[in-house]
Amino acid sequence: MDPHKSLVPNTFDLIITNPPYLESNSSNPSPEKRKNSANVETEVDLGTWLNFSAKFLKPGGNISLIHRADRLDHILTLMRTSFGGLSVYPLWPKTGRPAKRVIVSGIKGSASPTKILPGATIHDADGSYTAPVQAALTGEKLLADLLN
């Protein structure tokens, strides 16, 4: 990543990010270059992505990312190098299904322990959004309210 020259290290209070989910060696690349770079760690791996974020966060600044639940061990290992007070928020596609995505948040320089939060179910049995998710998507509630 080549940061824009106007970015100054240790200046951001919050970074919210949606890094590529797939490791470059674990997927079949899409013929669409734009889609491929959005979904696959082609140029920058997750560790580099997180180090870049840590560089620009103030000490005590917060990072939140959404990622695949099956990469949670790897995410936590990488995040612990710069962040503590990690919170894992599972996102279940429907009740009774394993989480496919997680939102992981951390605090730069914190030594606080990791915690698993209650999480949210995205869809009702009929496929519609659950009430809390619908409220967050429409702006009726803040995403932060959903995560607490």
JSON list of C-alpha atoms in Angstrom, two decimals:
[
{"chain": "A", "resi": 1, "resn": "MET", "atom": "CA", "xyz": [0.00, 0.00, 0.00]},
{"chain": "A", "resi": 2, "resn": "ASP", "atom": "CA", "xyz": [1.28, 3.40, -0.92]},
{"chain": "A", "resi": 3, "resn": "PRO", "atom": "CA", "xyz": [-0.47, 5.85, 1.40]},
{"chain": "A", "resi": 4, "resn": "HIS", "atom": "CA", "xyz": [-1.51, 9.22, 0.14]},
{"chain": "A", "resi": 5, "resn": "LYS", "atom": "CA", "xyz": [1.16, 11.76, 1.07]},
{"chain": "A", "resi": 6, "resn": "SER", "atom": "CA", "xyz": [-1.26, 13.73, 3.22]},
{"chain": "A", "resi": 7, "resn": "LEU", "atom": "CA", "xyz": [-1.75, 10.83, 5.66]},
{"chain": "A", "resi": 8, "resn": "VAL", "atom": "CA", "xyz": [0.15, 11.34, 8.90]},
{"chain": "A", "resi": 9, "resn": "PRO", "atom": "CA", "xyz": [0.96, 8.40, 11.21]},
{"chain": "A", "resi": 10, "resn": "ASN", "atom": "CA", "xyz": [-0.77, 8.21, 14.60]},
{"chain": "A", "resi": 11, "resn": "THR", "atom": "CA", "xyz": [-3.57, 10.63, 13.68]},
{"chain": "A", "resi": 12, "resn": "PHE", "atom": "CA", "xyz": [-6.76, 8.58, 13.25]},
{"chain": "A", "resi": 13, "resn": "ASP", "atom": "CA", "xyz": [-9.15, 7.81, 16.11]},
{"chain": "A", "resi": 14, "resn": "LEU", "atom": "CA", "xyz": [-11.06, 5.11, 14.19]},
{"chain": "A", "resi": 15, "resn": "ILE", "atom": "CA", "xyz": [-10.49, 2.91, 11.16]},
{"chain": "A", "resi": 16, "resn": "ILE", "atom": "CA", "xyz": [-13.30, 0.77, 9.77]},
{"chain": "A", "resi": 17, "resn": "THR", "atom": "CA", "xyz": [-12.15, -1.60, 7.06]},
{"chain": "A", "resi": 18, "resn": "ASN", "atom": "CA", "xyz": [-13.34, -4.39, 4.82]},
{"chain": "A", "resi": 19, "resn": "PRO", "atom": "CA", "xyz": [-10.14, -6.10, 3.63]},
{"chain": "A", "resi": 20, "resn": "PRO", "atom": "CA", "xyz": [-10.09, -8.82, 0.98]},
{"chain": "A", "resi": 21, "resn": "TYR", "atom": "CA", "xyz": [-11.36, -12.09, 2.50]},
{"chain": "A", "resi": 22, "resn": "LEU", "atom": "CA", "xyz": [-9.45, -14.69, 0.50]},
{"chain": "A", "resi": 23, "resn": "GLU", "atom": "CA", "xyz": [-5.78, -15.59, 0.63]},
{"chain": "A", "resi": 24, "resn": "SER", "atom": "CA", "xyz": [-4.16, -15.44, -2.80]},
{"chain": "A", "resi": 25, "resn": "ASN", "atom": "CA", "xyz": [-3.21, -19.13, -2.78]},
{"chain": "A", "resi": 26, "resn": "SER", "atom": "CA", "xyz": [-6.64, -20.38, -1.67]},
{"chain": "A", "resi": 27, "resn": "SER", "atom": "CA", "xyz": [-8.98, -19.24, -4.41]},
{"chain": "A", "resi": 28, "resn": "ASN", "atom": "CA", "xyz": [-9.59, -19.25, -8.11]},
{"chain": "A", "resi": 29, "resn": "PRO", "atom": "CA", "xyz": [-9.08, -15.69, -9.32]},
{"chain": "A", "resi": 30, "resn": "SER", "atom": "CA", "xyz": [-11.99, -13.90, -10.94]},
{"chain": "A", "resi": 31, "resn": "PRO", "atom": "CA", "xyz": [-11.46, -12.83, -14.54]},
{"chain": "A", "resi": 32, "resn": "GLU", "atom": "CA", "xyz": [-12.69, -9.40, -13.40]},
{"chain": "A", "resi": 33, "resn": "LYS", "atom": "CA", "xyz": [-9.58, -7.64, -12.08]},
{"chain": "A", "resi": 34, "resn": "ARG", "atom": "CA", "xyz": [-11.57, -5.20, -9.94]},
{"chain": "A", "resi": 35, "resn": "LYS", "atom": "CA", "xyz": [-13.60, -7.98, -8.28]},
{"chain": "A", "resi": 36, "resn": "ASN", "atom": "CA", "xyz": [-10.47, -10.05, -7.78]},
{"chain": "A", "resi": 37, "resn": "SER", "atom": "CA", "xyz": [-8.60, -7.23, -6.04]},
{"chain": "A", "resi": 38, "resn": "ALA", "atom": "CA", "xyz": [-11.62, -6.56, -3.78]},
{"chain": "A", "resi": 39, "resn": "ASN", "atom": "CA", "xyz": [-11.96, -10.20, -2.70]},
{"chain": "A", "resi": 40, "resn": "VAL", "atom": "CA", "xyz": [-8.47, -11.73, -2.88]},
{"chain": "A", "resi": 41, "resn": "GLU", "atom": "CA", "xyz": [-5.25, -10.69, -1.14]},
{"chain": "A", "resi": 42, "resn": "THR", "atom": "CA", "xyz": [-3.48, -10.20, -4.45]},
{"chain": "A", "resi": 43, "resn": "GLU", "atom": "CA", "xyz": [-1.22, -7.23, -3.72]},
{"chain": "A", "resi": 44, "resn": "VAL", "atom": "CA", "xyz": [-1.46, -6.87, 0.05]},
{"chain": "A", "resi": 45, "resn": "ASP", "atom": "CA", "xyz": [-1.96, -9.61, 2.61]},
{"chain": "A", "resi": 46, "resn": "LEU", "atom": "CA", "xyz": [-4.01, -9.19, 5.77]},
{"chain": "A", "resi": 47, "resn": "GLY", "atom": "CA", "xyz": [-0.95, -8.67, 7.98]},
{"chain": "A", "resi": 48, "resn": "THR", "atom": "CA", "xyz": [0.24, -5.77, 5.82]},
{"chain": "A", "resi": 49, "resn": "TRP", "atom": "CA", "xyz": [-3.29, -4.34, 5.77]},
{"chain": "A", "resi": 50, "resn": "LEU", "atom": "CA", "xyz": [-3.46, -4.40, 9.59]},
{"chain": "A", "resi": 51, "resn": "ASN", "atom": "CA", "xyz": [0.07, -2.99, 10.01]},
{"chain": "A", "resi": 52, "resn": "PHE", "atom": "CA", "xyz": [-0.85, -0.12, 7.68]},
{"chain": "A", "resi": 53, "resn": "SER", "atom": "CA", "xyz": [-3.95, 0.57, 9.78]},
{"chain": "A", "resi": 54, "resn": "ALA", "atom": "CA", "xyz": [-1.98, 0.43, 13.04]},
{"chain": "A", "resi": 55, "resn": "LYS", "atom": "CA", "xyz": [0.55, 2.92, 11.68]},
{"chain": "A", "resi": 56, "resn": "PHE", "atom": "CA", "xyz": [-2.11, 5.58, 11.16]},
{"chain": "A", "resi": 57, "resn": "LEU", "atom": "CA", "xyz": [-4.19, 5.00, 14.30]},
{"chain": "A", "resi": 58, "resn": "LYS", "atom": "CA", "xyz": [-3.46, 7.08, 17.39]},
{"chain": "A", "resi": 59, "resn": "PRO", "atom": "CA", "xyz": [-2.44, 5.13, 20.49]},
{"chain": "A", "resi": 60, "resn": "GLY", "atom": "CA", "xyz": [-5.77, 4.10, 21.99]},
{"chain": "A", "resi": 61, "resn": "GLY", "atom": "CA", "xyz": [-7.45, 4.40, 18.58]},
{"chain": "A", "resi": 62, "resn": "ASN", "atom": "CA", "xyz": [-10.00, 1.81, 17.47]},
{"chain": "A", "resi": 63, "resn": "ILE", "atom": "CA", "xyz": [-10.08, -0.47, 14.47]},
{"chain": "A", "resi": 64, "resn": "SER", "atom": "CA", "xyz": [-13.03, -2.56, 13.29]},
{"chain": "A", "resi": 65, "resn": "LEU", "atom": "CA", "xyz": [-13.01, -4.97, 10.39]},
{"chain": "A", "resi": 66, "resn": "ILE", "atom": "CA", "xyz": [-15.40, -7.46, 8.89]},
{"chain": "A", "resi": 67, "resn": "HIS", "atom": "CA", "xyz": [-14.00, -10.75, 7.70]},
{"chain": "A", "resi": 68, "resn": "ARG", "atom": "CA", "xyz": [-14.70, -14.44, 7.23]},
{"chain": "A", "resi": 69, "resn": "ALA", "atom": "CA", "xyz": [-15.35, -16.39, 10.43]},
{"chain": "A", "resi": 70, "resn": "ASP", "atom": "CA", "xyz": [-13.19, -19.28, 9.20]},
{"chain": "A", "resi": 71, "resn": "ARG", "atom": "CA", "xyz": [-10.14, -16.98, 9.31]},
{"chain": "A", "resi": 72, "resn": "LEU", "atom": "CA", "xyz": [-10.74, -15.79, 12.88]},
{"chain": "A", "resi": 73, "resn": "ASP", "atom": "CA", "xyz": [-7.68, -17.54, 14.38]},
{"chain": "A", "resi": 74, "resn": "HIS", "atom": "CA", "xyz": [-5.43, -15.89, 11.80]},
{"chain": "A", "resi": 75, "resn": "ILE", "atom": "CA", "xyz": [-7.09, -12.48, 12.29]},
{"chain": "A", "resi": 76, "resn": "LEU", "atom": "CA", "xyz": [-6.70, -12.59, 16.08]},
{"chain": "A", "resi": 77, "resn": "THR", "atom": "CA", "xyz": [-3.06, -13.66, 15.82]},
{"chain": "A", "resi": 78, "resn": "LEU", "atom": "CA", "xyz": [-2.27, -10.78, 13.45]},
{"chain": "A", "resi": 79, "resn": "MET", "atom": "CA", "xyz": [-4.23, -8.19, 15.39]},
{"chain": "A", "resi": 80, "resn": "ARG", "atom": "CA", "xyz": [-2.57, -9.03, 18.71]},
{"chain": "A", "resi": 81, "resn": "THR", "atom": "CA", "xyz": [0.73, -7.62, 17.42]},
{"chain": "A", "resi": 82, "resn": "SER", "atom": "CA", "xyz": [-0.66, -4.05, 17.58]},
{"chain": "A", "resi": 83, "resn": "PHE", "atom": "CA", "xyz": [-4.09, -4.22, 19.17]},
{"chain": "A", "resi": 84, "resn": "GLY", "atom": "CA", "xyz": [-5.64, -5.44, 22.40]},
{"chain": "A", "resi": 85, "resn": "GLY", "atom": "CA", "xyz": [-9.08, -5.33, 23.92]},
{"chain": "A", "resi": 86, "resn": "LEU", "atom": "CA", "xyz": [-10.20, -7.37, 20.93]},
{"chain": "A", "resi": 87, "resn": "SER", "atom": "CA", "xyz": [-13.93, -7.91, 20.55]},
{"chain": "A", "resi": 88, "resn": "VAL", "atom": "CA", "xyz": [-15.37, -10.57, 18.26]},
{"chain": "A", "resi": 89, "resn": "TYR", "atom": "CA", "xyz": [-18.92, -10.05, 17.05]},
{"chain": "A", "resi": 90, "resn": "PRO", "atom": "CA", "xyz": [-20.27, -13.08, 15.13]},
{"chain": "A", "resi": 91, "resn": "LEU", "atom": "CA", "xyz": [-22.71, -12.55, 12.28]},
{"chain": "A", "resi": 92, "resn": "TRP", "atom": "CA", "xyz": [-24.97, -15.55, 11.72]},
{"chain": "A", "resi": 93, "resn": "PRO", "atom": "CA", "xyz": [-26.73, -15.75, 8.34]},
{"chain": "A", "resi": 94, "resn": "LYS", "atom": "CA", "xyz": [-29.82, -17.35, 10.00]},
{"chain": "A", "resi": 95, "resn": "THR", "atom": "CA", "xyz": [-30.68, -18.77, 13.42]},
{"chain": "A", "resi": 96, "resn": "GLY", "atom": "CA", "xyz": [-28.97, -22.10, 14.03]},
{"chain": "A", "resi": 97, "resn": "ARG", "atom": "CA", "xyz": [-26.36, -21.61, 11.29]},
{"chain": "A", "resi": 98, "resn": "PRO", "atom": "CA", "xyz": [-22.62, -21.15, 11.88]},
{"chain": "A", "resi": 99, "resn": "ALA", "atom": "CA", "xyz": [-21.33, -17.60, 11.60]},
{"chain": "A", "resi": 100, "resn": "LYS", "atom": "CA", "xyz": [-19.94, -16.82, 8.15]},
{"chain": "A", "resi": 101, "resn": "ARG", "atom": "CA", "xyz": [-18.65, -13.37, 9.01]},
{"chain": "A", "resi": 102, "resn": "VAL", "atom": "CA", "xyz": [-17.27, -11.70, 12.11]},
{"chain": "A", "resi": 103, "resn": "ILE", "atom": "CA", "xyz": [-16.67, -8.10, 13.02]},
{"chain": "A", "resi": 104, "resn": "VAL", "atom": "CA", "xyz": [-13.44, -7.84, 14.98]},
{"chain": "A", "resi": 105, "resn": "SER", "atom": "CA", "xyz": [-12.57, -4.65, 16.83]},
{"chain": "A", "resi": 106, "resn": "GLY", "atom": "CA", "xyz": [-9.46, -3.69, 18.74]},
{"chain": "A", "resi": 107, "resn": "ILE", "atom": "CA", "xyz": [-7.70, -0.84, 20.50]},
{"chain": "A", "resi": 108, "resn": "LYS", "atom": "CA", "xyz": [-4.19, 0.16, 19.47]},
{"chain": "A", "resi": 109, "resn": "GLY", "atom": "CA", "xyz": [-1.74, -0.55, 22.29]},
{"chain": "A", "resi": 110, "resn": "SER", "atom": "CA", "xyz": [-4.32, -2.01, 24.68]},
{"chain": "A", "resi": 111, "resn": "ALA", "atom": "CA", "xyz": [-3.46, -4.97, 26.91]},
{"chain": "A", "resi": 112, "resn": "SER", "atom": "CA", "xyz": [-7.10, -5.79, 27.69]},
{"chain": "A", "resi": 113, "resn": "PRO", "atom": "CA", "xyz": [-8.28, -9.36, 27.05]},
{"chain": "A", "resi": 114, "resn": "THR", "atom": "CA", "xyz": [-10.28, -10.59, 24.08]},
{"chain": "A", "resi": 115, "resn": "LYS", "atom": "CA", "xyz": [-14.03, -10.98, 24.43]},
{"chain": "A", "resi": 116, "resn": "ILE", "atom": "CA", "xyz": [-16.73, -12.63, 22.38]},
{"chain": "A", "resi": 117, "resn": "LEU", "atom": "CA", "xyz": [-19.85, -10.47, 22.08]},
{"chain": "A", "resi": 118, "resn": "PRO", "atom": "CA", "xyz": [-23.41, -11.79, 21.61]},
{"chain": "A", "resi": 119, "resn": "GLY", "atom": "CA", "xyz": [-23.47, -11.25, 17.83]},
{"chain": "A", "resi": 120, "resn": "ALA", "atom": "CA", "xyz": [-26.38, -10.82, 15.46]},
{"chain": "A", "resi": 121, "resn": "THR", "atom": "CA", "xyz": [-28.51, -12.96, 13.21]},
{"chain": "A", "resi": 122, "resn": "ILE", "atom": "CA", "xyz": [-28.77, -11.32, 9.79]},
{"chain": "A", "resi": 123, "resn": "HIS", "atom": "CA", "xyz": [-31.87, -12.97, 8.27]},
{"chain": "A", "resi": 124, "resn": "ASP", "atom": "CA", "xyz": [-35.16, -14.30, 9.60]},
{"chain": "A", "resi": 125, "resn": "ALA", "atom": "CA", "xyz": [-36.39, -17.72, 8.41]},
{"chain": "A", "resi": 126, "resn": "ASP", "atom": "CA", "xyz": [-38.25, -16.04, 5.51]},
{"chain": "A", "resi": 127, "resn": "GLY", "atom": "CA", "xyz": [-35.02, -14.41, 4.27]},
{"chain": "A", "resi": 128, "resn": "SER", "atom": "CA", "xyz": [-35.90, -10.87, 5.35]},
{"chain": "A", "resi": 129, "resn": "TYR", "atom": "CA", "xyz": [-33.51, -8.93, 7.56]},
{"chain": "A", "resi": 130, "resn": "THR", "atom": "CA", "xyz": [-33.96, -9.25, 11.30]},
{"chain": "A", "resi": 131, "resn": "ALA", "atom": "CA", "xyz": [-35.29, -6.13, 13.02]},
{"chain": "A", "resi": 132, "resn": "PRO", "atom": "CA", "xyz": [-31.93, -5.04, 14.53]},
{"chain": "A", "resi": 133, "resn": "VAL", "atom": "CA", "xyz": [-30.10, -5.48, 11.23]},
{"chain": "A", "resi": 134, "resn": "GLN", "atom": "CA", "xyz": [-32.84, -3.68, 9.28]},
{"chain": "A", "resi": 135, "resn": "ALA", "atom": "CA", "xyz": [-32.64, -0.79, 11.75]},
{"chain": "A", "resi": 136, "resn": "ALA", "atom": "CA", "xyz": [-28.86, -0.53, 11.24]},
{"chain": "A", "resi": 137, "resn": "LEU", "atom": "CA", "xyz": [-29.16, -0.72, 7.44]},
{"chain": "A", "resi": 138, "resn": "THR", "atom": "CA", "xyz": [-31.78, 2.03, 7.28]},
{"chain": "A", "resi": 139, "resn": "GLY", "atom": "CA", "xyz": [-29.93, 4.29, 9.70]},
{"chain": "A", "resi": 140, "resn": "GLU", "atom": "CA", "xyz": [-32.65, 4.03, 12.34]},
{"chain": "A", "resi": 141, "resn": "LYS", "atom": "CA", "xyz": [-29.98, 2.70, 14.70]},
{"chain": "A", "resi": 142, "resn": "LEU", "atom": "CA", "xyz": [-26.22, 3.07, 14.54]},
{"chain": "A", "resi": 143, "resn": "LEU", "atom": "CA", "xyz": [-24.10, 0.02, 13.82]},
{"chain": "A", "resi": 144, "resn": "ALA", "atom": "CA", "xyz": [-22.41, 0.72, 17.15]},
{"chain": "A", "resi": 145, "resn": "ASP", "atom": "CA", "xyz": [-25.78, 0.17, 18.86]},
{"chain": "A", "resi": 146, "resn": "LEU", "atom": "CA", "xyz": [-26.05, -3.20, 17.16]},
{"chain": "A", "resi": 147, "resn": "LEU", "atom": "CA", "xyz": [-22.57, -4.16, 18.33]},
{"chain": "A", "resi": 148, "resn": "ASN", "atom": "CA", "xyz": [-23.19, -3.33, 21.99]}
]
